[in-house]
Amino acid sequence: PSNIKTLSEAETYRYLGMSQNIGVKETDMKQSVREEFFARLTRVLKSSLSGANKVRAYNGWVIPVLLYTFGVLRWSQTELEALDRKVRTTMTLHRMHHPKSSVMRLYIPRKAGGRGLLSVKTMHNREIDSLRTYFLEKRDEGLHREVIECDKGFTPLSLAKEDWRKPEVLSTSQREAVWKEKELHGRFFKALHGPYVNTKTSVHWLQFGDLFGETEGFVCAIQDQVVKTNNYRKHILKDGTEDICRACRHPGESLRHVLSGCSALANTEYLHRHNQVAKILHQELALKYGLANERLPYYKYEPQPVLESDSVRLYWDRSIITDRTVLANKPDIVVMDRALSRVFSVDVTIPH
C-alpha cells in the first residue's frame, strides 16, 4: 500500500493553479501572478504585432492570468488601480501610449473611437459581482446554501454579508461621458460626434488598421492635443513659452497650424502628404483601365506622367492647355475615356 505524504506547516500543494496548504498563501500568489502578468505584457509589447493586435493579445492572453484569481484572491481597489497604472506606464515605456493622452479613451471599444484595452479593475469588479449574483440566486440549493452561510469574509465574495457594497463597474457610455467632459481630451470626442462627421468611418482605422503601436499611440496623442507645441506649452503647461511657430515664425503654433496652416511646410511636407494620397487614386485608376499590371504598396508606386491605351489616356500632374486662359490648369489626375467620349478631372485636397 502507498503512503500518502503529510505536508508540513511550511509546505504547499497546487490546486487550481494556486499554492495552498490550510489556506491560500495570498501574498505569495499575488506576487507570482503579478510577475507572470507583466512578463506576458512585456513580451506582447516587444513583439512585431500591430498596435491593434497588441491590444487584442493583451486582452486575450495577458488579462486571463489575473482573471483566474478573481473571486479567490483578495484584491483591493488600490491594488487593482496600481496594476492598471503600471500597464499604462509599461505601454508608455514601449511608446504605445503618450503619458498625457486620455486614460478613459484607452478603455473604450475601438468601434467607439477608443483603444479597446480591458481594465483590470473593471474586469475584477464585474467578475466578483457576477460570481456573487450566481451564488445568491442558488441560495435555496443545498450546497450553495451551506457555502453562503459559511462565507463570513473567507472569500472576496463575502456571501453571508447582507450589507455588501457592490464594486463600481463603468459602462462604455459612462466612460464616454467622462471622456467628453474633459476640457482638452474632450475636444476630439465632440469633433468625432459632430453633425457632419461619419463617426464609423472616422474610427475605422482603429479597428482594422495595421499601424505600429508607436504610430497608433502618436496619432491618438495628436487627436487628444497633448503634443508639446508652443501653444500647448503656453496655455496648458503655462511655462512662459512664447506661442510662435518654430517653422514659419508666425504666431500660434497649435496642432491645427502645424497640420494644415504652416506656410513653411506647404511646399514640402504638405505636398508630400498630398501626393501620397493622389498616388493611391492614380494606381486604382491605372489598374481599372488596364494601364498597370500589378498593385504596389502606395509608398513604392511612382506614377508615370502619361499612361495610354487604345481606349483611355491617364495624365499625372500635367498642365492642360485650354482655349481660354485658366490659371489653375494643372489637375492632379486627368482621365480621357475615349470609349465614353468623356474627360474626368481629379483634384485631391487634404483638409484639417
Tab-separated table of C-alpha atoms in Angstrom:
chain	number	residue	atom	x	y	z
A	1	PRO	CA	0.000	0.000	0.000
A	2	SER	CA	1.136	3.562	-0.770
A	3	ASN	CA	1.688	6.062	1.995
A	4	ILE	CA	0.147	9.496	1.462
A	5	LYS	CA	2.674	12.092	2.469
A	6	THR	CA	1.562	14.592	5.091
A	7	LEU	CA	2.506	18.196	4.345
A	8	SER	CA	4.482	20.106	6.899
A	9	GLU	CA	3.284	23.521	8.033
A	10	ALA	CA	5.560	25.343	5.539
A	11	GLU	CA	4.874	23.076	2.518
A	12	THR	CA	2.196	23.718	-0.075
A	13	TYR	CA	0.398	21.845	-2.830
A	14	ARG	CA	-1.087	23.256	-6.040
A	15	TYR	CA	-4.826	23.237	-6.595
A	16	LEU	CA	-6.481	25.052	-9.488
A	17	GLY	CA	-3.094	26.608	-10.249
A	18	MET	CA	-2.638	28.119	-6.774
A	19	SER	CA	-0.258	27.138	-3.993
A	20	GLN	CA	-2.218	26.120	-0.882
A	21	ASN	CA	-1.923	24.328	2.452
A	22	ILE	CA	-4.644	25.016	5.019
A	23	GLY	CA	-5.461	28.172	3.055
A	24	VAL	CA	-4.247	30.108	0.020
A	25	LYS	CA	-0.977	31.972	0.507
A	26	GLU	CA	-2.384	35.219	-0.847
A	27	THR	CA	0.749	37.383	-0.639
A	28	ASP	CA	2.955	34.827	-2.410
A	29	MET	CA	0.295	34.051	-5.024
A	30	LYS	CA	-0.301	37.721	-5.788
A	31	GLN	CA	3.403	38.307	-6.327
A	32	SER	CA	3.662	35.235	-8.558
A	33	VAL	CA	0.633	36.279	-10.617
A	34	ARG	CA	1.918	39.858	-10.966
A	35	GLU	CA	5.283	38.647	-12.269
A	36	GLU	CA	3.675	36.382	-14.872
A	37	PHE	CA	1.194	39.118	-15.848
A	38	PHE	CA	3.863	41.757	-16.535
A	39	ALA	CA	6.219	39.237	-18.159
A	40	ARG	CA	3.498	38.437	-20.697
A	41	LEU	CA	2.661	42.126	-21.156
A	42	THR	CA	6.302	42.929	-21.911
A	43	ARG	CA	6.520	40.075	-24.428
A	44	VAL	CA	3.451	41.400	-26.236
A	45	LEU	CA	4.722	44.994	-26.306
A	46	LYS	CA	8.149	43.876	-27.588
A	47	SER	CA	6.593	41.794	-30.374
A	48	SER	CA	6.199	42.837	-34.024
A	49	LEU	CA	2.403	42.854	-33.849
A	50	SER	CA	0.472	45.919	-34.983
A	51	GLY	CA	-0.939	48.235	-32.343
A	52	ALA	CA	-4.461	46.804	-32.643
A	53	ASN	CA	-3.212	43.218	-32.406
A	54	LYS	CA	-1.087	44.039	-29.357
A	55	VAL	CA	-4.251	45.193	-27.602
A	56	ARG	CA	-6.050	42.005	-28.688
A	57	ALA	CA	-3.123	39.907	-27.408
A	58	TYR	CA	-3.246	41.768	-24.089
A	59	ASN	CA	-6.993	41.185	-23.743
A	60	GLY	CA	-6.862	37.533	-24.770
A	61	TRP	CA	-3.539	36.289	-23.369
A	62	VAL	CA	-2.304	38.657	-20.642
A	63	ILE	CA	-5.500	39.552	-18.744
A	64	PRO	CA	-6.553	35.882	-18.174
A	65	VAL	CA	-3.507	35.429	-15.898
A	66	LEU	CA	-5.264	37.702	-13.384
A	67	LEU	CA	-8.823	36.804	-14.317
A	68	TYR	CA	-8.409	33.295	-12.904
A	69	THR	CA	-7.649	34.664	-9.425
A	70	PHE	CA	-10.659	36.986	-9.173
A	71	GLY	CA	-13.030	35.657	-6.533
A	72	VAL	CA	-10.270	33.599	-4.884
A	73	LEU	CA	-7.537	36.098	-4.025
A	74	ARG	CA	-8.421	39.273	-2.168
A	75	TRP	CA	-7.537	42.206	-4.452
A	76	SER	CA	-8.139	45.672	-3.037
A	77	GLN	CA	-9.316	48.500	-5.306
A	78	THR	CA	-5.994	50.253	-4.652
A	79	GLU	CA	-4.035	47.202	-5.845
A	80	LEU	CA	-6.176	46.921	-8.976
A	81	GLU	CA	-5.718	50.618	-9.789
A	82	ALA	CA	-1.954	50.183	-9.300
A	83	LEU	CA	-1.965	47.272	-11.795
A	84	ASP	CA	-3.852	49.357	-14.377
A	85	ARG	CA	-1.462	52.254	-13.801
A	86	LYS	CA	1.600	50.047	-14.284
A	87	VAL	CA	0.093	48.655	-17.520
A	88	ARG	CA	-0.181	52.230	-18.825
A	89	THR	CA	3.349	53.165	-17.751
A	90	THR	CA	4.691	49.988	-19.407
A	91	MET	CA	2.845	50.933	-22.603
A	92	THR	CA	4.378	54.413	-22.348
A	93	LEU	CA	7.827	52.847	-21.898
A	94	HIS	CA	7.295	50.994	-25.198
A	95	ARG	CA	5.962	54.195	-26.838
A	96	MET	CA	2.452	52.847	-27.362
A	97	HIS	CA	0.715	55.382	-25.110
A	98	HIS	CA	1.515	59.057	-24.583
A	99	PRO	CA	1.720	59.856	-20.846
A	100	LYS	CA	-0.625	62.845	-21.267
A	101	SER	CA	-3.155	61.099	-23.530
A	102	SER	CA	-6.675	60.349	-22.362
A	103	VAL	CA	-6.768	57.471	-19.861
A	104	MET	CA	-10.507	56.933	-20.243
A	105	ARG	CA	-10.165	56.594	-24.028
A	106	LEU	CA	-7.820	53.622	-23.549
A	107	TYR	CA	-10.670	51.546	-22.089
A	108	ILE	CA	-13.359	52.465	-24.643
A	109	PRO	CA	-14.022	49.999	-27.517
A	110	ARG	CA	-12.286	50.724	-30.808
A	111	LYS	CA	-15.563	50.943	-32.708
A	112	ALA	CA	-16.406	53.923	-30.467
A	113	GLY	CA	-13.055	55.664	-31.030
A	114	GLY	CA	-11.116	54.230	-28.075
A	115	ARG	CA	-8.156	51.829	-27.882
A	116	GLY	CA	-10.112	48.764	-26.679
A	117	LEU	CA	-7.937	47.885	-23.670
A	118	LEU	CA	-9.516	45.875	-20.849
A	119	SER	CA	-9.226	47.435	-17.399
A	120	VAL	CA	-8.011	45.094	-14.642
A	121	LYS	CA	-10.154	46.898	-12.078
A	122	THR	CA	-13.295	46.695	-14.226
A	123	MET	CA	-12.749	43.015	-15.037
A	124	HIS	CA	-12.253	42.201	-11.337
A	125	ASN	CA	-15.327	44.106	-10.158
A	126	ARG	CA	-17.511	42.624	-12.882
A	127	GLU	CA	-16.321	39.083	-12.092
A	128	ILE	CA	-16.870	39.495	-8.334
A	129	ASP	CA	-20.371	40.859	-8.868
A	130	SER	CA	-21.209	38.082	-11.336
A	131	LEU	CA	-19.961	35.296	-9.038
A	132	ARG	CA	-21.818	36.686	-6.026
A	133	THR	CA	-25.046	37.023	-8.023
A	134	TYR	CA	-24.683	33.406	-9.195
A	135	PHE	CA	-24.366	32.035	-5.651
A	136	LEU	CA	-27.149	34.158	-4.205
A	137	GLU	CA	-29.562	33.123	-6.968
A	138	LYS	CA	-28.975	29.491	-5.929
A	139	ARG	CA	-29.263	30.091	-2.177
A	140	ASP	CA	-32.119	27.564	-1.919
A	141	GLU	CA	-29.985	24.671	-3.169
A	142	GLY	CA	-28.233	22.584	-0.503
A	143	LEU	CA	-24.526	23.026	-1.246
A	144	HIS	CA	-24.869	26.665	-2.284
A	145	ARG	CA	-26.828	27.457	0.872
A	146	GLU	CA	-24.093	25.936	3.017
A	147	VAL	CA	-21.388	27.880	1.205
A	148	ILE	CA	-23.293	31.164	1.592
A	149	GLU	CA	-23.819	30.643	5.322
A	150	CYS	CA	-20.137	29.776	5.897
A	151	ASP	CA	-18.639	32.637	3.871
A	152	LYS	CA	-18.384	35.318	6.536
A	153	GLY	CA	-15.453	37.094	4.925
A	154	PHE	CA	-13.464	33.975	3.950
A	155	THR	CA	-13.582	34.909	0.248
A	156	PRO	CA	-13.751	38.259	-1.607
A	157	LEU	CA	-17.439	37.498	-2.283
A	158	SER	CA	-18.436	37.716	1.425
A	159	LEU	CA	-21.620	35.796	0.634
A	160	ALA	CA	-23.012	35.935	4.185
A	161	LYS	CA	-22.835	39.732	4.335
A	162	GLU	CA	-26.155	41.486	3.862
A	163	ASP	CA	-24.675	44.989	3.589
A	164	TRP	CA	-22.174	44.023	0.865
A	165	ARG	CA	-21.161	47.006	-1.231
A	166	LYS	CA	-21.252	46.435	-4.974
A	167	PRO	CA	-17.949	47.486	-6.607
A	168	GLU	CA	-18.033	50.138	-9.306
A	169	VAL	CA	-18.198	48.962	-12.931
A	170	LEU	CA	-18.226	51.745	-15.540
A	171	SER	CA	-20.166	51.072	-18.736
A	172	THR	CA	-18.987	52.275	-22.154
A	173	SER	CA	-21.499	55.141	-22.131
A	174	GLN	CA	-20.288	56.260	-18.692
A	175	ARG	CA	-16.673	56.202	-19.863
A	176	GLU	CA	-17.631	58.221	-22.930
A	177	ALA	CA	-19.372	60.773	-20.704
A	178	VAL	CA	-16.183	61.207	-18.640
A	179	TRP	CA	-14.092	61.473	-21.842
A	180	LYS	CA	-16.485	64.075	-23.283
A	181	GLU	CA	-16.331	66.279	-20.187
A	182	LYS	CA	-12.525	66.620	-20.268
A	183	GLU	CA	-11.545	70.147	-21.249
A	184	LEU	CA	-8.694	69.122	-23.580
A	185	HIS	CA	-9.259	65.439	-24.405
A	186	GLY	CA	-12.989	66.012	-24.882
A	187	ARG	CA	-12.433	68.208	-27.941
A	188	PHE	CA	-11.743	65.189	-30.136
A	189	PHE	CA	-14.814	63.354	-28.811
A	190	LYS	CA	-17.022	66.346	-29.634
A	191	ALA	CA	-15.460	66.708	-33.090
A	192	LEU	CA	-15.951	62.970	-33.708
A	193	HIS	CA	-19.662	63.261	-32.939
A	194	GLY	CA	-20.204	66.482	-34.873
A	195	PRO	CA	-23.281	66.885	-37.128
A	196	TYR	CA	-21.406	66.356	-40.417
A	197	VAL	CA	-18.954	63.668	-39.293
A	198	ASN	CA	-19.253	59.975	-40.176
A	199	THR	CA	-18.125	58.549	-36.827
A	200	LYS	CA	-17.990	54.927	-38.014
A	201	THR	CA	-15.695	55.716	-40.938
A	202	SER	CA	-13.584	58.117	-38.872
A	203	VAL	CA	-12.594	55.376	-36.399
A	204	HIS	CA	-12.330	52.566	-38.974
A	205	TRP	CA	-8.510	52.747	-38.862
A	206	LEU	CA	-8.538	51.841	-35.158
A	207	GLN	CA	-10.431	48.600	-35.814
A	208	PHE	CA	-8.756	47.390	-38.973
A	209	GLY	CA	-5.526	49.394	-39.210
A	210	ASP	CA	-2.126	47.739	-39.276
A	211	LEU	CA	-0.196	50.635	-37.768
A	212	PHE	CA	2.709	50.070	-35.423
A	213	GLY	CA	1.789	50.541	-31.762
A	214	GLU	CA	4.089	53.578	-31.593
A	215	THR	CA	2.366	55.181	-34.598
A	216	GLU	CA	-1.098	54.468	-33.230
A	217	GLY	CA	-0.166	55.965	-29.864
A	218	PHE	CA	1.236	59.075	-31.537
A	219	VAL	CA	-1.878	59.568	-33.697
A	220	CYS	CA	-4.057	59.313	-30.571
A	221	ALA	CA	-1.792	61.837	-28.805
A	222	ILE	CA	-2.300	64.244	-31.720
A	223	GLN	CA	-6.081	63.756	-31.570
A	224	ASP	CA	-6.005	64.297	-27.798
A	225	GLN	CA	-3.991	67.504	-28.480
A	226	VAL	CA	-1.258	66.689	-25.975
A	227	VAL	CA	1.744	67.045	-28.291
A	228	LYS	CA	4.075	69.665	-26.830
A	229	THR	CA	3.619	72.514	-29.305
A	230	ASN	CA	4.386	76.071	-28.199
A	231	ASN	CA	0.638	76.703	-27.936
A	232	TYR	CA	0.275	73.690	-25.597
A	233	ARG	CA	3.247	74.800	-23.516
A	234	LYS	CA	1.916	78.342	-23.152
A	235	HIS	CA	-1.775	77.654	-22.458
A	236	ILE	CA	-1.751	74.183	-20.836
A	237	LEU	CA	1.649	73.866	-19.164
A	238	LYS	CA	1.862	77.657	-18.597
A	239	ASP	CA	5.666	77.611	-18.622
A	240	GLY	CA	6.047	81.093	-20.136
A	241	THR	CA	6.872	79.884	-23.680
A	242	GLU	CA	6.133	82.338	-26.480
A	243	ASP	CA	3.467	80.959	-28.824
A	244	ILE	CA	5.386	81.374	-32.116
A	245	CYS	CA	5.656	78.696	-34.833
A	246	ARG	CA	9.241	77.418	-34.976
A	247	ALA	CA	8.989	76.784	-38.740
A	248	CYS	CA	7.308	79.887	-40.206
A	249	ARG	CA	7.779	82.271	-37.230
A	250	HIS	CA	4.088	83.266	-37.256
A	251	PRO	CA	2.023	83.427	-34.022
A	252	GLY	CA	0.044	80.369	-32.953
A	253	GLU	CA	1.950	77.062	-33.067
A	254	SER	CA	-1.087	74.869	-32.411
A	255	LEU	CA	-1.601	71.372	-33.796
A	256	ARG	CA	-4.124	72.738	-36.290
A	257	HIS	CA	-1.482	75.197	-37.529
A	258	VAL	CA	1.245	72.529	-37.793
A	259	LEU	CA	-1.020	70.046	-39.603
A	260	SER	CA	-2.573	72.353	-42.152
A	261	GLY	CA	-1.671	76.025	-41.786
A	262	CYS	CA	2.117	76.479	-41.792
A	263	SER	CA	3.475	78.246	-44.876
A	264	ALA	CA	6.973	76.807	-44.309
A	265	LEU	CA	5.623	73.255	-44.624
A	266	ALA	CA	3.271	73.895	-47.556
A	267	ASN	CA	5.682	73.076	-50.381
A	268	THR	CA	7.422	70.193	-48.599
A	269	GLU	CA	5.531	68.099	-46.031
A	270	TYR	CA	2.015	69.090	-47.130
A	271	LEU	CA	2.861	68.484	-50.806
A	272	HIS	CA	4.350	65.074	-50.000
A	273	ARG	CA	1.242	64.105	-47.984
A	274	HIS	CA	-0.998	65.289	-50.836
A	275	ASN	CA	0.949	63.286	-53.429
A	276	GLN	CA	0.890	60.120	-51.322
A	277	VAL	CA	-2.930	60.248	-51.313
A	278	ALA	CA	-3.131	61.117	-55.021
A	279	LYS	CA	-0.840	58.155	-55.851
A	280	ILE	CA	-3.395	55.747	-54.383
A	281	LEU	CA	-6.132	57.123	-56.640
A	282	HIS	CA	-3.839	57.130	-59.684
A	283	GLN	CA	-2.865	53.482	-59.189
A	284	GLU	CA	-6.507	52.422	-58.736
A	285	LEU	CA	-7.430	54.163	-61.997
A	286	ALA	CA	-4.449	52.618	-63.785
A	287	LEU	CA	-5.498	49.150	-62.611
A	288	LYS	CA	-9.146	49.768	-63.530
A	289	TYR	CA	-8.315	50.738	-67.102
A	290	GLY	CA	-5.653	48.029	-67.572
A	291	LEU	CA	-2.754	50.500	-67.677
A	292	ALA	CA	-0.907	48.737	-64.835
A	293	ASN	CA	-0.310	45.015	-64.315
A	294	GLU	CA	0.269	44.738	-60.569
A	295	ARG	CA	-0.673	46.526	-57.383
A	296	LEU	CA	2.243	48.038	-55.472
A	297	PRO	CA	2.312	49.487	-51.944
A	298	TYR	CA	1.389	53.162	-52.268
A	299	TYR	CA	4.790	54.285	-50.965
A	300	LYS	CA	6.571	52.346	-53.749
A	301	TYR	CA	4.266	53.405	-56.566
A	302	GLU	CA	5.618	56.138	-58.844
A	303	PRO	CA	3.016	57.467	-61.332
A	304	GLN	CA	4.094	57.996	-64.938
A	305	PRO	CA	3.225	61.427	-66.403
A	306	VAL	CA	1.219	59.734	-69.183
A	307	LEU	CA	-0.261	56.236	-69.436
A	308	GLU	CA	-2.154	55.356	-72.594
A	309	SER	CA	-4.071	52.554	-74.308
A	310	ASP	CA	-6.404	52.458	-77.303
A	311	SER	CA	-9.419	53.489	-75.220
A	312	VAL	CA	-8.041	55.681	-72.441
A	313	ARG	CA	-5.307	58.149	-71.567
A	314	LEU	CA	-4.253	58.884	-67.977
A	315	TYR	CA	-2.339	62.065	-67.044
A	316	TRP	CA	-0.493	62.695	-63.792
A	317	ASP	CA	0.173	66.310	-62.733
A	318	ARG	CA	0.202	67.671	-66.308
A	319	SER	CA	-0.760	71.157	-67.467
A	320	ILE	CA	-3.872	71.290	-69.654
A	321	ILE	CA	-3.908	73.830	-72.483
A	322	THR	CA	-7.331	75.474	-72.713
A	323	ASP	CA	-8.964	77.861	-75.225
A	324	ARG	CA	-9.361	80.461	-72.553
A	325	THR	CA	-6.570	81.131	-70.104
A	326	VAL	CA	-7.074	79.230	-66.851
A	327	LEU	CA	-4.505	79.928	-64.168
A	328	ALA	CA	-5.179	76.715	-62.241
A	329	ASN	CA	-4.624	74.466	-65.266
A	330	LYS	CA	-2.708	71.578	-63.643
A	331	PRO	CA	-5.111	68.979	-62.194
A	332	ASP	CA	-3.670	66.163	-60.124
A	333	ILE	CA	-5.127	63.444	-62.376
A	334	VAL	CA	-6.950	63.589	-65.720
A	335	VAL	CA	-8.685	60.596	-67.328
A	336	MET	CA	-9.552	60.830	-71.046
A	337	ASP	CA	-12.006	57.992	-71.689
A	338	ARG	CA	-12.364	57.667	-75.481
A	339	ALA	CA	-14.963	54.894	-75.207
A	340	LEU	CA	-17.338	57.209	-73.336
A	341	SER	CA	-16.099	60.388	-75.052
A	342	ARG	CA	-15.646	61.942	-71.613
A	343	VAL	CA	-12.848	63.571	-69.640
A	344	PHE	CA	-12.621	63.250	-65.842
A	345	SER	CA	-10.569	65.688	-63.814
A	346	VAL	CA	-9.490	64.586	-60.314
A	347	ASP	CA	-8.181	67.040	-57.726
A	348	VAL	CA	-7.113	65.960	-54.257
A	349	THR	CA	-7.244	68.081	-51.126
A	350	ILE	CA	-6.261	67.235	-47.549
A	351	PRO	CA	-8.467	69.231	-45.175
A	352	HIS	CA	-7.617	69.630	-41.490
